[in-house]
Tab-separated table of C-alpha atoms in Angstrom:
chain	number	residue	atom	x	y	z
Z	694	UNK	CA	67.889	-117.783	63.581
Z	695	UNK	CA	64.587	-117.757	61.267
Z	696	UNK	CA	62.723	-116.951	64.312
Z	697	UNK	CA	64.437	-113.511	64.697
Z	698	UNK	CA	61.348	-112.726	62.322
Z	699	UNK	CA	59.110	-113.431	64.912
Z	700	UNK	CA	60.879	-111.160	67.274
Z	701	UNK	CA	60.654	-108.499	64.856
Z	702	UNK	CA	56.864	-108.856	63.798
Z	703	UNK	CA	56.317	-108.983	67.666
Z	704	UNK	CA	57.815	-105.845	67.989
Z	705	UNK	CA	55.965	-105.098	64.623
Z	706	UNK	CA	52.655	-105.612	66.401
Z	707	UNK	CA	53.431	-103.607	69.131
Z	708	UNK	CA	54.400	-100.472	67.336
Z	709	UNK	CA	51.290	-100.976	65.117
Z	710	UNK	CA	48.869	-101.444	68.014
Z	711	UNK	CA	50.372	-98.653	69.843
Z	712	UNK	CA	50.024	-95.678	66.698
Z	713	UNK	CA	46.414	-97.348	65.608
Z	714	UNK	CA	45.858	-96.612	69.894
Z	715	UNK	CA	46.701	-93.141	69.402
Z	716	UNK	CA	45.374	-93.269	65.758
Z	717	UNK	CA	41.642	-94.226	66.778
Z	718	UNK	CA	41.636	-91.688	69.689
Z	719	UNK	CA	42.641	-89.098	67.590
Z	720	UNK	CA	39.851	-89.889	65.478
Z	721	UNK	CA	37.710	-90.113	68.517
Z	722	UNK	CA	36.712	-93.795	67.882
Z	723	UNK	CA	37.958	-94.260	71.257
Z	724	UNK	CA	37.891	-92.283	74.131
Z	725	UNK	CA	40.387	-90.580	76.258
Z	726	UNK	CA	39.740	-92.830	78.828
Z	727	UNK	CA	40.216	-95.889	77.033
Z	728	UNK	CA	42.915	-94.856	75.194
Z	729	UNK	CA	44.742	-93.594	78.523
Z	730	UNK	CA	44.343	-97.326	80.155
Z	731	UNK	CA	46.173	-99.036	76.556
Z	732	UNK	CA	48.842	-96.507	76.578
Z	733	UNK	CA	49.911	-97.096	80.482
Z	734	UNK	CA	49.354	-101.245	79.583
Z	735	UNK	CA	51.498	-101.159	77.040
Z	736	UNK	CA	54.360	-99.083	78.626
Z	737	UNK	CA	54.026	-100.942	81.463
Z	738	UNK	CA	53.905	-104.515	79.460
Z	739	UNK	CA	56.792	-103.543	77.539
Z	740	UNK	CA	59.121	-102.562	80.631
Z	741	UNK	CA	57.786	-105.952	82.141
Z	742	UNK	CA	58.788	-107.978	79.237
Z	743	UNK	CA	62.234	-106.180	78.774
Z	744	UNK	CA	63.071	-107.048	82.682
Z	745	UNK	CA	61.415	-110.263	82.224
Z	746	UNK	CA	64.015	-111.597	79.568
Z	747	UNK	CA	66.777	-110.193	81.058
Z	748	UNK	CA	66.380	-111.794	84.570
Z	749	UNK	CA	64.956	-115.047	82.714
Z	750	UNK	CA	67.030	-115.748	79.537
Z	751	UNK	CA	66.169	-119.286	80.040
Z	752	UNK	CA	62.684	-118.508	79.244
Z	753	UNK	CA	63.273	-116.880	76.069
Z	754	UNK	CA	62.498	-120.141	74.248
Z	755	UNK	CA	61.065	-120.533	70.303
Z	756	UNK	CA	57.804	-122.253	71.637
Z	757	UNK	CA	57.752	-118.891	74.490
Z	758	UNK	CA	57.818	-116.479	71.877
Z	759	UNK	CA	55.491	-118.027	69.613
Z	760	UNK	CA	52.851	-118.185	71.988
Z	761	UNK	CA	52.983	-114.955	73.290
Z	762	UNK	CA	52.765	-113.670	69.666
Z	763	UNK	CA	49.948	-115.342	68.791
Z	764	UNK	CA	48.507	-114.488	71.873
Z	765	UNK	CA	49.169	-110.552	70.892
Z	766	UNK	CA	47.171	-111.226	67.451
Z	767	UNK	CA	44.346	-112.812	69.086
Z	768	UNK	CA	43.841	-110.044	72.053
Z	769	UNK	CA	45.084	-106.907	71.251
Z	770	UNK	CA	42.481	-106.285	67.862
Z	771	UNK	CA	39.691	-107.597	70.169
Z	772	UNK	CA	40.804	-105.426	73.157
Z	773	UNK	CA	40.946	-102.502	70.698
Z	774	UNK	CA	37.418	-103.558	69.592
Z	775	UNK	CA	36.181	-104.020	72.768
Z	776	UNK	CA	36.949	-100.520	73.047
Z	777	UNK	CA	35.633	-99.071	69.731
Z	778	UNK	CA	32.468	-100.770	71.079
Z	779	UNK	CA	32.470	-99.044	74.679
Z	780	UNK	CA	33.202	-95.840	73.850
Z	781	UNK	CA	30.264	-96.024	70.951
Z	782	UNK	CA	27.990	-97.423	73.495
Z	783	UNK	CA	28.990	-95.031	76.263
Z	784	UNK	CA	28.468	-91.846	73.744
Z	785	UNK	CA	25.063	-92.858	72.245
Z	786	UNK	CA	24.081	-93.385	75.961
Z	787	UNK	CA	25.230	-90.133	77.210
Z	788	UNK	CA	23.556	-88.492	74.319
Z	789	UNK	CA	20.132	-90.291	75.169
Z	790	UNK	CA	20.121	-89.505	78.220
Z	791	UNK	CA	20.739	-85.542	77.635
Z	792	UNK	CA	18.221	-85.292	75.101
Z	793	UNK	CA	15.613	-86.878	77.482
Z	794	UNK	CA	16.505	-84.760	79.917
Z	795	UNK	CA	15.941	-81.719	77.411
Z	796	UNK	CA	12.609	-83.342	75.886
Z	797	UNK	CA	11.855	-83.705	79.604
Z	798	UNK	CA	11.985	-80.316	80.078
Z	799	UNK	CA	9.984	-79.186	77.051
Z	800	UNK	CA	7.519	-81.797	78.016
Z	801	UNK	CA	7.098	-80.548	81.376
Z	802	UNK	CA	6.918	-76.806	80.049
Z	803	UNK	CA	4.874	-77.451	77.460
Z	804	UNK	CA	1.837	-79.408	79.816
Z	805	UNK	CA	1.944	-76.187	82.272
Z	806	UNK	CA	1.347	-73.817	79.689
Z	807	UNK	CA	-1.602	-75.952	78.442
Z	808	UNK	CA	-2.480	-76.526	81.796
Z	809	UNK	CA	-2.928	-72.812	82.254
Z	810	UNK	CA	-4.255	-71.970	79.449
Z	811	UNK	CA	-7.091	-74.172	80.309
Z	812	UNK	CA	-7.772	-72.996	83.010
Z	813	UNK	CA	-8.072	-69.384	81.678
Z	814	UNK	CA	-10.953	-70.489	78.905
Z	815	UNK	CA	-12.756	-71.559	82.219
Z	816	UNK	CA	-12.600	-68.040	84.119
Z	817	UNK	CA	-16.383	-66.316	83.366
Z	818	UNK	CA	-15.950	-63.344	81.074
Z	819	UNK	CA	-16.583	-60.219	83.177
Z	820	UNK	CA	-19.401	-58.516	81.586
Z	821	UNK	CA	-18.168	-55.096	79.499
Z	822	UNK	CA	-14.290	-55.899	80.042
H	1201	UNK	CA	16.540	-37.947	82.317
H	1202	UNK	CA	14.365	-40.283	83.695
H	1203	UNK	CA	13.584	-42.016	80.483
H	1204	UNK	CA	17.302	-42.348	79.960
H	1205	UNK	CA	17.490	-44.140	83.274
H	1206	UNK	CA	14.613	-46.327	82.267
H	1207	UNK	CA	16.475	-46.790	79.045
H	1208	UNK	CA	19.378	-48.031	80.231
H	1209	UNK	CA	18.081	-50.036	82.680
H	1210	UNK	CA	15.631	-51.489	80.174
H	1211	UNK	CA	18.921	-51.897	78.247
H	1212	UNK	CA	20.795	-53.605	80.926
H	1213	UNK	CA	18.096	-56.118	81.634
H	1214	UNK	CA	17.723	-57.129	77.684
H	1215	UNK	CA	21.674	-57.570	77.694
H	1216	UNK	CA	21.614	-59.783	80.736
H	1217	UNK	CA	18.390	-62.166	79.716
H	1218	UNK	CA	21.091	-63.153	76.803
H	1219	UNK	CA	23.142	-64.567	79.592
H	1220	UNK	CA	22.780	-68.241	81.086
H	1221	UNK	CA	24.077	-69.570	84.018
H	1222	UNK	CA	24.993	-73.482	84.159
H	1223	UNK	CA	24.695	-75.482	87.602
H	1224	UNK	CA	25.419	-78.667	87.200
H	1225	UNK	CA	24.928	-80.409	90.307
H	1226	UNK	CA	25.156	-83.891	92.150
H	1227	UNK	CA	23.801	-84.362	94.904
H	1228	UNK	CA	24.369	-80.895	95.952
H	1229	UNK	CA	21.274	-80.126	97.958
H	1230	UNK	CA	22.505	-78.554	101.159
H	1231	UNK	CA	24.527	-75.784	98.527
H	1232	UNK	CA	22.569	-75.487	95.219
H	1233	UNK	CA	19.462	-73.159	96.688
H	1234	UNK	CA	22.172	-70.902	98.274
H	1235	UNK	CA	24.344	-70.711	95.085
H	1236	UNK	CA	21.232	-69.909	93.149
H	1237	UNK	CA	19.809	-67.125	95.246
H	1238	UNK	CA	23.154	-65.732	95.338
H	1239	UNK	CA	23.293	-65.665	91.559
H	1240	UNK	CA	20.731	-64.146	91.604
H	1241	UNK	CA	21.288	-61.451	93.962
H	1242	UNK	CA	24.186	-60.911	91.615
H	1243	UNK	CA	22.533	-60.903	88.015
H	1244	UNK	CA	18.931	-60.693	89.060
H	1245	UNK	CA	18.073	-60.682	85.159
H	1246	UNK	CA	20.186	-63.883	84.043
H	1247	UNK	CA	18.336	-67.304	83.336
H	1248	UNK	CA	19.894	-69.998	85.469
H	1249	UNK	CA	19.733	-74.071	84.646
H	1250	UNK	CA	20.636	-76.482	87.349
H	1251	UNK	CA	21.759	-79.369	85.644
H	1252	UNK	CA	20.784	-82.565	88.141
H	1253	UNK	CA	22.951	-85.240	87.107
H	1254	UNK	CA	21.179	-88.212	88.388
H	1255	UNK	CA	21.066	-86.954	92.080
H	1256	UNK	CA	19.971	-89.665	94.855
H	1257	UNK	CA	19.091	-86.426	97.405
H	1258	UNK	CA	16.712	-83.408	96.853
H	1259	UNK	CA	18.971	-81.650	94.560
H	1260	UNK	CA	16.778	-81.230	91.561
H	1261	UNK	CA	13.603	-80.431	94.033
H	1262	UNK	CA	15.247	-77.996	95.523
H	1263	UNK	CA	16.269	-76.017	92.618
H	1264	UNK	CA	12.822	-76.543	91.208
H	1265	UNK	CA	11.586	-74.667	93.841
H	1266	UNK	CA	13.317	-71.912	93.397
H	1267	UNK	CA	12.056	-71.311	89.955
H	1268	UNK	CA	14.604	-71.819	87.731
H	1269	UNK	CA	15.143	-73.989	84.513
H	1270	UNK	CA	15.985	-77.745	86.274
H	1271	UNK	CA	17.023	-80.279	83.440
H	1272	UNK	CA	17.646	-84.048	85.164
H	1273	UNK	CA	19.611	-86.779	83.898
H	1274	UNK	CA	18.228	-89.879	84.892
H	1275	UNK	CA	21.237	-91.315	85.815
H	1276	UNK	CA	24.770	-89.803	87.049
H	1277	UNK	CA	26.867	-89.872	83.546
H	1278	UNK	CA	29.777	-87.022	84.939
H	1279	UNK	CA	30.738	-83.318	85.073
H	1280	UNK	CA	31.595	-83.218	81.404
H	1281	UNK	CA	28.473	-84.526	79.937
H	1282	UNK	CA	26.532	-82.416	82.587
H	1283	UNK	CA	27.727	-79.260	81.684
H	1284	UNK	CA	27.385	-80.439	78.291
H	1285	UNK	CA	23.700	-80.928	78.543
H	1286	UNK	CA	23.720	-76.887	79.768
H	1287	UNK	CA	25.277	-75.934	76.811
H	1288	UNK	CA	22.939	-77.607	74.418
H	1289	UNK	CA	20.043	-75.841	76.659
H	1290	UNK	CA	21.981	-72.685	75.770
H	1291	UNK	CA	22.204	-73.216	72.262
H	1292	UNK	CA	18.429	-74.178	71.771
H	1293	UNK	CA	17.446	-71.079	73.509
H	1294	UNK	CA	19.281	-68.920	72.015
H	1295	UNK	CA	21.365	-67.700	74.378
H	1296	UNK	CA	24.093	-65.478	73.890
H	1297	UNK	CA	26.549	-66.437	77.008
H	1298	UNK	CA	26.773	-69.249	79.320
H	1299	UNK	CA	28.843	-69.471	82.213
H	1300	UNK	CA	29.508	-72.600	84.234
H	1301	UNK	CA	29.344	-71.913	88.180
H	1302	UNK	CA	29.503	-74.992	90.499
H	1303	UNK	CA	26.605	-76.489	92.555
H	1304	UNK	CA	29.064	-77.150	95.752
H	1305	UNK	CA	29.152	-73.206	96.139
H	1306	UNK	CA	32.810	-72.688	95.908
H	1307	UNK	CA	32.318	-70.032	93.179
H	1308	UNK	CA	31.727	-66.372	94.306
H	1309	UNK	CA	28.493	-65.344	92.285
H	1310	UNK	CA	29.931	-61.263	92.933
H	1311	UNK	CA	32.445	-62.464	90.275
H	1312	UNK	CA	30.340	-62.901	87.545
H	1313	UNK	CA	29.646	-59.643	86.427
H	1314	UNK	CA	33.388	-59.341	85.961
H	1315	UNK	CA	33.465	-62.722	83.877
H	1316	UNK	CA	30.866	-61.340	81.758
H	1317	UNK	CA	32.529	-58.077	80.876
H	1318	UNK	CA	35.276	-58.757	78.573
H	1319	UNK	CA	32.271	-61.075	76.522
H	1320	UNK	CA	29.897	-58.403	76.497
H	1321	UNK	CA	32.281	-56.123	74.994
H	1322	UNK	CA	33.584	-58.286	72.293
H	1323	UNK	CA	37.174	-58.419	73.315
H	1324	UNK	CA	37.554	-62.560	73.744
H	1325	UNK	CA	35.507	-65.850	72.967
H	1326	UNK	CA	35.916	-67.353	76.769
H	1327	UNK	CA	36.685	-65.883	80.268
H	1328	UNK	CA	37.932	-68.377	82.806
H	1329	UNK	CA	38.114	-67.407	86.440
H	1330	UNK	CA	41.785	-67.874	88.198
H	1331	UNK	CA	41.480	-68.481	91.918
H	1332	UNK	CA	45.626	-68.056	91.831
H	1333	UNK	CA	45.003	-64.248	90.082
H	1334	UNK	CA	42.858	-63.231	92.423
H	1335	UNK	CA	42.445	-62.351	96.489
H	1336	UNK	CA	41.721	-66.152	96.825
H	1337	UNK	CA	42.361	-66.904	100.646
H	1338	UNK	CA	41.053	-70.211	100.172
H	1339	UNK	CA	43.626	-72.228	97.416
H	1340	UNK	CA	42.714	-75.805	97.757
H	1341	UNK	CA	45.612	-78.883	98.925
H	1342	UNK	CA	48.791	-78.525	98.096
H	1343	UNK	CA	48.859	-81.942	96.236
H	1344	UNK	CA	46.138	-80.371	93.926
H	1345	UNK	CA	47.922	-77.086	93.421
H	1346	UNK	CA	50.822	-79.562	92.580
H	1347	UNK	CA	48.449	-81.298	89.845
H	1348	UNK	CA	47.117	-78.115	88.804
H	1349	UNK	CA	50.450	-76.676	88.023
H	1350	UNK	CA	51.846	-79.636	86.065
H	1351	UNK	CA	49.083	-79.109	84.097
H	1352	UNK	CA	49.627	-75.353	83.482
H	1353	UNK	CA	53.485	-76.390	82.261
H	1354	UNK	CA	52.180	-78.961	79.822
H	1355	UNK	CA	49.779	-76.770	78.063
H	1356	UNK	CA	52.688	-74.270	78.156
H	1357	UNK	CA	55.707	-76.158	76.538
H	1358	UNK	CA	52.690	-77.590	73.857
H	1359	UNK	CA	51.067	-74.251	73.104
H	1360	UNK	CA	53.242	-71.536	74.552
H	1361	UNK	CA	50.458	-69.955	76.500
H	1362	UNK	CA	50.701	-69.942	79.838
H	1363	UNK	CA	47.113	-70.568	81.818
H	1364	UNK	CA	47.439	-70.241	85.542
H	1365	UNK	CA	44.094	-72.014	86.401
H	1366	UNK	CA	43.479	-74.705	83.528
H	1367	UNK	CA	41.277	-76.525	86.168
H	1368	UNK	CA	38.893	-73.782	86.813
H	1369	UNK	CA	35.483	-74.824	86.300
H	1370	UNK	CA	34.459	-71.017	86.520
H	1371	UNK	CA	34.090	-70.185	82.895
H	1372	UNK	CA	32.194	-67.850	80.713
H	1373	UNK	CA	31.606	-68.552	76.893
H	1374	UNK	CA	30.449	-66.563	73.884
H	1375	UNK	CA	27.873	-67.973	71.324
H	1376	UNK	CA	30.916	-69.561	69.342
H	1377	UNK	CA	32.386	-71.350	71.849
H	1378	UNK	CA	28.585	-72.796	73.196
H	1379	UNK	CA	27.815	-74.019	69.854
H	1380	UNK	CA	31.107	-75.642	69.395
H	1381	UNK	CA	31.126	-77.566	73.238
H	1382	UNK	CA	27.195	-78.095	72.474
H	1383	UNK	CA	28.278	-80.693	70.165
H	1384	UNK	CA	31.012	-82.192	71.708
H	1385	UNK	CA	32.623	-81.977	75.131
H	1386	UNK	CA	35.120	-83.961	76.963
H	1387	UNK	CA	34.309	-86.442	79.450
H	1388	UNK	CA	35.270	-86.279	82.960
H	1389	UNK	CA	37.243	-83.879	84.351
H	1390	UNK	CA	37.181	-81.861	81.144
H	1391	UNK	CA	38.408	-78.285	81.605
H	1392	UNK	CA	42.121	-78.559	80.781
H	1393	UNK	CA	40.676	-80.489	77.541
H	1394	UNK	CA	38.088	-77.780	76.973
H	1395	UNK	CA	41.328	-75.306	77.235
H	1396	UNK	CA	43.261	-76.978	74.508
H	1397	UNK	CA	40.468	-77.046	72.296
H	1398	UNK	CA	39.957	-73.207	72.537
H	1399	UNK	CA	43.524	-72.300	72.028
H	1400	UNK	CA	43.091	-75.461	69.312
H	1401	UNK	CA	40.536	-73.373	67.185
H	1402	UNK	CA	42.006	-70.234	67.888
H	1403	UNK	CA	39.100	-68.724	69.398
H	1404	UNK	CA	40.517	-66.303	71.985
H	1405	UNK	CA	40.552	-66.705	75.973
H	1406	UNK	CA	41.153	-64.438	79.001
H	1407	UNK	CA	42.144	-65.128	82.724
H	1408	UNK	CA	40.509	-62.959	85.468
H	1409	UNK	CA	41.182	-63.222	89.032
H	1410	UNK	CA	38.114	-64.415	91.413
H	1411	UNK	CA	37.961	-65.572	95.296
H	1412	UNK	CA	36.896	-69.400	95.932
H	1413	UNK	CA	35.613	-70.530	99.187
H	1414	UNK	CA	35.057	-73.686	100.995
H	1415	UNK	CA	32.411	-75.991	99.840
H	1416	UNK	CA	29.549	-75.295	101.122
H	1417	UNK	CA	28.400	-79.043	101.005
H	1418	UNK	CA	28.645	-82.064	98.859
H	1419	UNK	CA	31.878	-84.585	98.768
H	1420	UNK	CA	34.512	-83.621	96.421
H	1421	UNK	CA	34.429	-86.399	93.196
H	1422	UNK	CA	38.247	-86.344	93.581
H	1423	UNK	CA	40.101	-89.071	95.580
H	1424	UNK	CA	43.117	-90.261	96.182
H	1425	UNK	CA	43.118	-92.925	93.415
H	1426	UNK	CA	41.100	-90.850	91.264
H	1427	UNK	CA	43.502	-88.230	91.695
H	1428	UNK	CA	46.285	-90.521	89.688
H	1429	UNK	CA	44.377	-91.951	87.173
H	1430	UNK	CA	43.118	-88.468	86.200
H	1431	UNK	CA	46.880	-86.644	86.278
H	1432	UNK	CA	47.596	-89.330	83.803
H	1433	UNK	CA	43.800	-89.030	81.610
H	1434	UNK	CA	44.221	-85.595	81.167
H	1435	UNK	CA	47.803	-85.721	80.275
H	1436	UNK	CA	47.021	-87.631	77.452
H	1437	UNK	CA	43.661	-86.521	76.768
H	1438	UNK	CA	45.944	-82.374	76.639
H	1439	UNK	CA	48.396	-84.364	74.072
H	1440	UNK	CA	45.956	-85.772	71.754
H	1441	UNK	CA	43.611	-82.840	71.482
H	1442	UNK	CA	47.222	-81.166	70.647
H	1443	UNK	CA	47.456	-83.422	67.825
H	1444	UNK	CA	43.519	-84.046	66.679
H	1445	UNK	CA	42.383	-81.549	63.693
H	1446	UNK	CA	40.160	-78.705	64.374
H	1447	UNK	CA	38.398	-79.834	61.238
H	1448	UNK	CA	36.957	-82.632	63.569
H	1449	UNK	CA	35.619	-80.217	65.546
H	1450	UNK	CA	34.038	-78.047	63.216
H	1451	UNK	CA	32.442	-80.903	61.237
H	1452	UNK	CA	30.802	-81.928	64.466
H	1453	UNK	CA	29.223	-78.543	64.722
């Protein structure tokens, strides 16, 4: 009967994993994309489970269900880190990468002017122009 | 009479140096010189950027050639963060407009002086080109339109404004709406995002009819599998900009 509790703080975690989901791409900690794939595995998990322990009652055992909660502690906050940590790592990329390609550009610019201007302290100085 | 000519002309060319047009391209080099020299046939006055988004062909040599402004990525990183890098271009140079016209050469560059208009006279903050408002003869696949109108119902029943063409990627922007998509835009596939954001802020948008055509080259980025998993990205991604702040936003500006 006591572990009804651990039914309830499975569910718990769930819930909570699902709004801090939504919570941290709201915030844009996480990206659309990211956030997309851990609504759909969630939904998806959840339906799974539901059918699972109706077609298998016989596996809805105390050792079962404390295993698979523990195993929701350990790797949904990493998974959710894991994804903090991509979509950091994928937005400082994209950002390097535009702002070479704009420093690129200035770079580039910048050497042809000199480059011409050069070249135009070298043309001989027409006499009475 | 002749100086008034000269004026207005001189006018006219001052208005449309304020104006930028953003090609981001992937490997795009059998269409990007033609969609450039059409531009320019069009708006011989605009400044135009390709956008080379880590191309494996000749795509940024070719544009090079042709004398425009060619910023390259050094590696492919997607059409939002391309167009993205145009906008920033925009913003450091001062421009006034921007509008985003493919590299495959579906856009018509004859439209553009009609996407312009309602920015140059002050009346709205972004004009997107509708290929269902216009003459269009060319429409895309049916399983797109499909995509293209779920999209349009979900923006409707969350905002109650109904956009016939969220997908368009044929868009013109004011000053307001460059700085605020200089600083952050959405990732890939990004237009019905961009959309949300606009109506979002409250910044004011118009539809206007153009004609599409074929590709002129290239491979469409959209397959069959990408085709599901971005119904259901931008689905979600059109629900949470619903709910995020425009604070955010404007902080990031």
């Amino acid at each position: 009967m006591s572990f009804y509790i651990l039914d309830y703080s499975f569910v718990g975690i769930f819930a909570l994993s699902f709004a801090l989901i939504i919570y941290l791409v709201k915030i844009k900690r996480v990206s659309e994309k990211y956030g997309a794939f851990w609504v759909v595995s969630f939904l998806f998990s959840g339906i799974y489970l539901a059918w699972y322990l109706l077609l298998c009652p016989a596996a809805y055992k105390v050792e079962n269900r404390v295993a698979f909660s523990l195993l929701s502690f350990v790797v949904i906050p990493v998974a959710l880190q894991i994804s903090v940590m991509l979509t950091v790592y994928s937005q400082e990329r994209r950002n390097s990468i535009q702002e070479l390609a704009l420093l690129r550009y200035d770079f580039d610019e910048s050497l042809k002017q000199k480059t011409f201007s050069e070249e135009g302290d070298k043309r001989p100085i027409t006499p009475g122009a | 009479m002749q100086a008034k000519k000269l004026l207005a002309t001189s006018l006219y060319e001052d208005i449309y140096k304020k104006v930028l047009i953003i090609i981001p391209a992937y490997n795009e080099e059998s269409s990007v010189g033609a969609v450039i020299d059409e531009v320019r046939r069009s708006l011989p006055h605009v400044g135009i950027v390709v956008v080379n988004d880590g191309s494996s062909d000749r795509t940024g040599e070719i544009a090079g050639a042709k004398g425009v402004f060619v910023l390259s990525h050094v590696t492919n990183l997607g059409i939002g963060a391309t167009v993205q890098t145009g906008l920033k271009f925009a913003s450091r140079r001062g421009y006034e407009i921007a509008v985003q016209v493919d590299g495959d050469g579906q856009h018509e560059p004859e439209d553009l002086q009609h996407l312009i208009a309602p920015l140059l006279r002050g009346e709205v903050d972004m004009v997107i080109g509708s290929r269902f408002l216009g003459m269009s003869s060319f429409l895309s696949t049916a399983p797109r339109r499909v995509g293209i109108f779920i999209f349009s119902v979900l923006i409707f029943l969350l905002t109650g404004k109904w956009v016939t063409d969220p997908t368009s990627g044929f868009r013109a922007m004011n000053k307001k709406v460059i700085e605020l998509f200089a600083s952050q835009y959405p990732n890939d596939y990004p237009e019905p995002e961009v959309l949300m954001t606009v109506i979002g802020h409250k910044l004011k948008f118009q539809e206007i009819g153009v004609s599409m055509k074929p590709r002129l080259g290239g491979i469409s980025s959209i397959s069959p599998f990408r085709a599901v998993y971005y119904m259901v990205k931008v689905s979600f991604a059109i629900v949470m900009e619903l709910m995020r702040a425009p604070q955010l936003h404007r902080a990031a500006v």
